[in-house]
């Protein structure tokens, strides 16, 4: 039973355009959500997060949107750059008593120059 | 400041052999984690240590043991390796008091034949 789902294994976008990566979750107890970025042969690196008390969080070119009623979050990258080509993992956790973070399977983003 | 380091980077084992994966962090973080990454599965938590002296099971603990040697070091042991344990293993750490982002090591690619 996958509690965090990234239904698109891959996404291809032209440089300069918007990349939208989607993530769905099933457990309504999750109240903190994160996106990680992973390059080949490296560990994941934290990108951006959002608490369930917010519906949007922005950091430079990266914005995460949270729709709690739909149990859906998305990561927008604008404008996309070739260096953004990587695997993006969505993750969810519980703020209280939660050391267990559940990760999605990842979406591989290709940004074409 | 090296962050999270893992040794070895690569390892090949025969079925039934044992080995220990080493992890160390120099960020004075309280919490440490071991994950495995398999194709299409994302990152799955094996064990975690909320603080020095404590360890707890994650999603997929069977076949593994851990030791939180001190605040810096958290090792993962495979007592009798099986082909199903072929995977990439990541160690991570986080500051419990802060936000919940985790800092990952570069990973150990393990093959069990």
CSV table of C-alpha atoms in Angstrom, one decimal:
chain,number,residue,atom,x,y,z
A,1,UNK,CA,0.0,0.0,0.0
A,2,UNK,CA,1.8,3.1,-1.2
A,3,UNK,CA,0.9,6.0,1.0
A,4,UNK,CA,2.8,8.5,-1.2
A,5,UNK,CA,2.4,8.1,-5.0
A,6,UNK,CA,4.1,9.8,-7.8
A,7,UNK,CA,2.3,8.5,-10.8
A,8,UNK,CA,4.5,9.9,-13.5
A,9,UNK,CA,7.8,8.0,-13.7
A,10,UNK,CA,9.3,10.6,-16.1
A,11,UNK,CA,8.7,14.1,-17.4
A,12,UNK,CA,10.3,15.9,-20.3
A,13,UNK,CA,10.3,19.7,-20.5
A,14,UNK,CA,11.9,22.4,-22.7
A,15,UNK,CA,14.4,24.7,-21.1
A,16,UNK,CA,12.7,27.9,-19.9
A,17,UNK,CA,9.3,26.3,-19.6
A,18,UNK,CA,7.5,25.3,-16.4
A,19,UNK,CA,8.0,21.8,-15.0
A,20,UNK,CA,5.1,20.5,-12.8
A,21,UNK,CA,5.7,17.4,-10.8
A,22,UNK,CA,2.7,15.8,-9.0
A,23,UNK,CA,2.3,13.8,-5.8
A,24,UNK,CA,-0.7,12.2,-4.1
A,25,UNK,CA,-0.9,10.9,-0.6
A,26,UNK,CA,-3.5,8.7,1.2
A,27,UNK,CA,-2.8,9.2,4.9
A,28,UNK,CA,-4.6,12.3,6.2
A,29,UNK,CA,-2.4,12.2,9.3
A,30,UNK,CA,0.6,13.5,7.2
A,31,UNK,CA,1.1,17.2,8.0
A,32,UNK,CA,4.6,17.9,6.6
A,33,UNK,CA,5.6,17.4,3.0
A,34,UNK,CA,9.0,17.6,1.4
A,35,UNK,CA,10.6,17.4,-2.1
A,36,UNK,CA,14.0,16.0,-2.6
A,37,UNK,CA,16.2,16.1,-5.7
A,38,UNK,CA,18.6,13.3,-6.6
A,39,UNK,CA,21.4,13.2,-9.2
A,40,UNK,CA,22.8,9.9,-10.3
A,41,UNK,CA,25.4,8.4,-7.9
A,42,UNK,CA,24.6,10.9,-5.2
A,43,UNK,CA,22.3,11.0,-2.2
A,44,UNK,CA,19.0,12.9,-2.3
A,45,UNK,CA,19.2,16.6,-1.3
A,46,UNK,CA,16.4,18.6,0.3
A,47,UNK,CA,14.7,21.0,-2.0
A,48,UNK,CA,11.6,22.6,-0.4
A,49,UNK,CA,9.0,21.7,2.1
A,50,UNK,CA,5.5,22.7,3.2
A,51,UNK,CA,3.5,22.4,6.4
A,52,UNK,CA,-0.1,21.4,6.2
A,53,UNK,CA,-1.1,24.8,7.7
A,54,UNK,CA,0.0,26.4,4.4
A,55,UNK,CA,-1.1,25.9,0.8
A,56,UNK,CA,1.9,27.4,-0.9
A,57,UNK,CA,5.6,27.8,-0.3
A,58,UNK,CA,8.0,29.4,-2.6
A,59,UNK,CA,11.8,29.4,-2.8
A,60,UNK,CA,13.3,31.1,-5.9
A,61,UNK,CA,12.3,29.1,-9.0
A,62,UNK,CA,10.7,26.4,-6.9
A,63,UNK,CA,7.1,26.5,-5.6
A,64,UNK,CA,5.2,23.8,-3.8
A,65,UNK,CA,1.4,23.8,-3.7
A,66,UNK,CA,-0.6,21.7,-1.2
A,67,UNK,CA,-4.3,20.8,-1.7
A,68,UNK,CA,-5.3,19.1,1.5
A,69,UNK,CA,-8.8,18.2,0.5
A,70,UNK,CA,-7.5,16.4,-2.6
A,71,UNK,CA,-4.5,15.0,-0.7
A,72,UNK,CA,-2.3,16.3,-3.5
A,73,UNK,CA,0.8,18.4,-3.8
A,74,UNK,CA,2.8,19.6,-6.7
A,75,UNK,CA,6.2,21.1,-7.3
A,76,UNK,CA,6.5,23.9,-9.9
A,77,UNK,CA,9.9,24.8,-11.4
A,78,UNK,CA,9.9,28.1,-13.3
A,79,UNK,CA,11.9,28.5,-15.5
A,80,UNK,CA,13.3,25.0,-15.9
A,81,UNK,CA,17.0,24.7,-16.6
A,82,UNK,CA,19.1,21.8,-17.9
A,83,UNK,CA,20.7,21.5,-14.4
A,84,UNK,CA,17.3,20.6,-13.0
A,85,UNK,CA,17.4,17.3,-14.8
A,86,UNK,CA,17.3,14.8,-11.9
A,87,UNK,CA,14.9,12.5,-10.0
A,88,UNK,CA,12.5,14.3,-7.7
A,89,UNK,CA,11.1,12.5,-4.7
A,90,UNK,CA,8.0,13.6,-2.9
A,91,UNK,CA,7.9,12.7,0.8
A,92,UNK,CA,5.5,13.0,3.7
A,93,UNK,CA,5.7,12.8,7.5
A,94,UNK,CA,3.9,13.5,10.7
A,95,UNK,CA,5.0,16.5,12.7
A,96,UNK,CA,4.1,14.8,15.9
A,97,UNK,CA,6.0,11.8,17.0
A,98,UNK,CA,7.1,11.3,13.4
A,99,UNK,CA,10.5,10.2,12.5
A,100,UNK,CA,9.2,8.0,9.7
A,101,UNK,CA,9.2,9.8,6.4
A,102,UNK,CA,7.4,8.1,3.5
A,103,UNK,CA,8.8,8.6,0.1
A,104,UNK,CA,7.2,8.3,-3.3
A,105,UNK,CA,8.9,6.4,-6.1
A,106,UNK,CA,10.2,9.5,-7.8
A,107,UNK,CA,9.8,11.3,-11.1
A,108,UNK,CA,12.7,11.6,-13.5
A,109,UNK,CA,12.7,15.1,-15.0
A,110,UNK,CA,14.5,15.8,-18.3
A,111,UNK,CA,15.0,19.4,-19.2
A,112,UNK,CA,16.0,19.8,-22.8
A,113,UNK,CA,18.2,22.6,-23.9
B,1,UNK,CA,32.4,19.9,7.1
B,2,UNK,CA,31.8,16.6,5.3
B,3,UNK,CA,28.1,16.2,6.1
B,4,UNK,CA,27.1,12.5,6.0
B,5,UNK,CA,29.7,10.0,4.9
B,6,UNK,CA,29.2,6.3,4.1
B,7,UNK,CA,31.6,3.4,3.6
B,8,UNK,CA,32.0,1.5,1.4
B,9,UNK,CA,30.7,3.0,-1.8
B,10,UNK,CA,30.3,-0.4,-3.5
B,11,UNK,CA,30.2,-4.0,-2.2
B,12,UNK,CA,29.6,-7.4,-3.7
B,13,UNK,CA,28.7,-10.2,-1.3
B,14,UNK,CA,27.8,-13.9,-1.8
B,15,UNK,CA,24.6,-15.2,-0.3
B,16,UNK,CA,25.1,-15.9,3.4
B,17,UNK,CA,28.0,-13.5,3.9
B,18,UNK,CA,27.8,-10.7,6.5
B,19,UNK,CA,28.9,-7.1,6.4
B,20,UNK,CA,28.5,-3.8,8.1
B,21,UNK,CA,27.7,-0.5,6.3
B,22,UNK,CA,29.2,2.5,8.1
B,23,UNK,CA,27.7,5.9,8.4
B,24,UNK,CA,28.9,9.1,10.2
B,25,UNK,CA,27.7,12.7,10.3
B,26,UNK,CA,29.5,15.8,11.5
B,27,UNK,CA,26.5,18.1,11.8
B,28,UNK,CA,25.7,17.3,15.5
B,29,UNK,CA,22.3,15.9,14.4
B,30,UNK,CA,20.3,13.9,16.9
B,31,UNK,CA,18.5,11.6,14.5
B,32,UNK,CA,19.9,9.2,12.0
B,33,UNK,CA,18.3,6.8,9.4
B,34,UNK,CA,19.0,4.0,7.1
B,35,UNK,CA,17.1,3.7,3.8
B,36,UNK,CA,17.2,1.4,0.8
B,37,UNK,CA,16.3,2.4,-2.7
B,38,UNK,CA,15.0,0.0,-5.2
B,39,UNK,CA,13.8,0.7,-8.8
B,40,UNK,CA,10.2,1.9,-8.7
B,41,UNK,CA,10.0,1.8,-4.9
B,42,UNK,CA,11.4,5.1,-3.8
B,43,UNK,CA,13.3,5.2,-0.5
B,44,UNK,CA,12.1,2.8,2.2
B,45,UNK,CA,13.1,3.2,5.8
B,46,UNK,CA,14.9,0.3,7.3
B,47,UNK,CA,15.8,1.5,10.8
B,48,UNK,CA,16.1,4.9,12.5
B,49,UNK,CA,17.7,6.3,15.7
B,50,UNK,CA,15.7,9.2,17.1
B,51,UNK,CA,18.6,10.0,19.5
B,52,UNK,CA,21.8,8.5,20.8
B,53,UNK,CA,21.1,5.3,22.6
B,54,UNK,CA,17.8,4.5,20.8
B,55,UNK,CA,16.9,2.6,17.7
B,56,UNK,CA,13.6,1.7,16.1
B,57,UNK,CA,12.3,-0.4,13.2
B,58,UNK,CA,11.2,1.3,10.0
B,59,UNK,CA,9.2,-0.2,7.1
B,60,UNK,CA,11.5,-3.0,6.0
B,61,UNK,CA,13.7,-4.1,9.0
B,62,UNK,CA,13.8,-7.8,8.4
B,63,UNK,CA,17.3,-9.1,7.8
B,64,UNK,CA,19.1,-6.1,9.2
B,65,UNK,CA,20.4,-4.9,12.5
B,66,UNK,CA,21.7,-1.4,13.5
B,67,UNK,CA,23.9,0.1,16.1
B,68,UNK,CA,24.0,3.8,17.1
B,69,UNK,CA,27.6,3.8,18.3
B,70,UNK,CA,27.6,7.4,19.4
B,71,UNK,CA,26.0,10.6,18.3
B,72,UNK,CA,28.0,10.7,15.1
B,73,UNK,CA,27.9,7.1,13.9
B,74,UNK,CA,25.1,4.7,12.9
B,75,UNK,CA,25.9,1.4,11.4
B,76,UNK,CA,23.8,-1.1,9.5
B,77,UNK,CA,24.6,-4.9,9.6
B,78,UNK,CA,23.5,-7.6,7.3
B,79,UNK,CA,24.1,-10.9,9.2
B,80,UNK,CA,23.3,-13.3,6.3
B,81,UNK,CA,23.0,-11.5,3.0
B,82,UNK,CA,20.3,-12.5,0.6
B,83,UNK,CA,19.9,-11.6,-3.1
B,84,UNK,CA,16.7,-9.6,-2.1
B,85,UNK,CA,19.0,-7.2,-0.2
B,86,UNK,CA,20.7,-6.1,-3.4
B,87,UNK,CA,20.0,-2.4,-3.4
B,88,UNK,CA,21.4,1.1,-2.9
B,89,UNK,CA,21.6,2.0,0.8
B,90,UNK,CA,21.4,5.6,2.0
B,91,UNK,CA,22.2,6.9,5.5
B,92,UNK,CA,20.6,10.2,6.5
B,93,UNK,CA,20.6,12.5,9.5
B,94,UNK,CA,18.3,15.3,10.8
B,95,UNK,CA,18.1,17.8,13.5
B,96,UNK,CA,15.1,16.8,15.5
B,97,UNK,CA,14.5,20.3,16.8
B,98,UNK,CA,14.5,21.8,13.4
B,99,UNK,CA,12.4,21.2,10.3
B,100,UNK,CA,12.2,17.7,9.2
B,101,UNK,CA,14.5,17.7,6.2
B,102,UNK,CA,17.1,15.0,6.2
B,103,UNK,CA,20.7,15.1,5.0
B,104,UNK,CA,21.7,12.1,3.0
B,105,UNK,CA,25.0,10.4,2.4
B,106,UNK,CA,26.2,9.4,-1.1
B,107,UNK,CA,25.0,5.8,-0.8
B,108,UNK,CA,26.4,2.3,-0.9
B,109,UNK,CA,25.6,0.1,-3.9
B,110,UNK,CA,25.3,-3.5,-2.6
B,111,UNK,CA,25.0,-6.6,-4.8
B,112,UNK,CA,24.3,-10.0,-3.3
B,113,UNK,CA,25.0,-12.9,-5.7
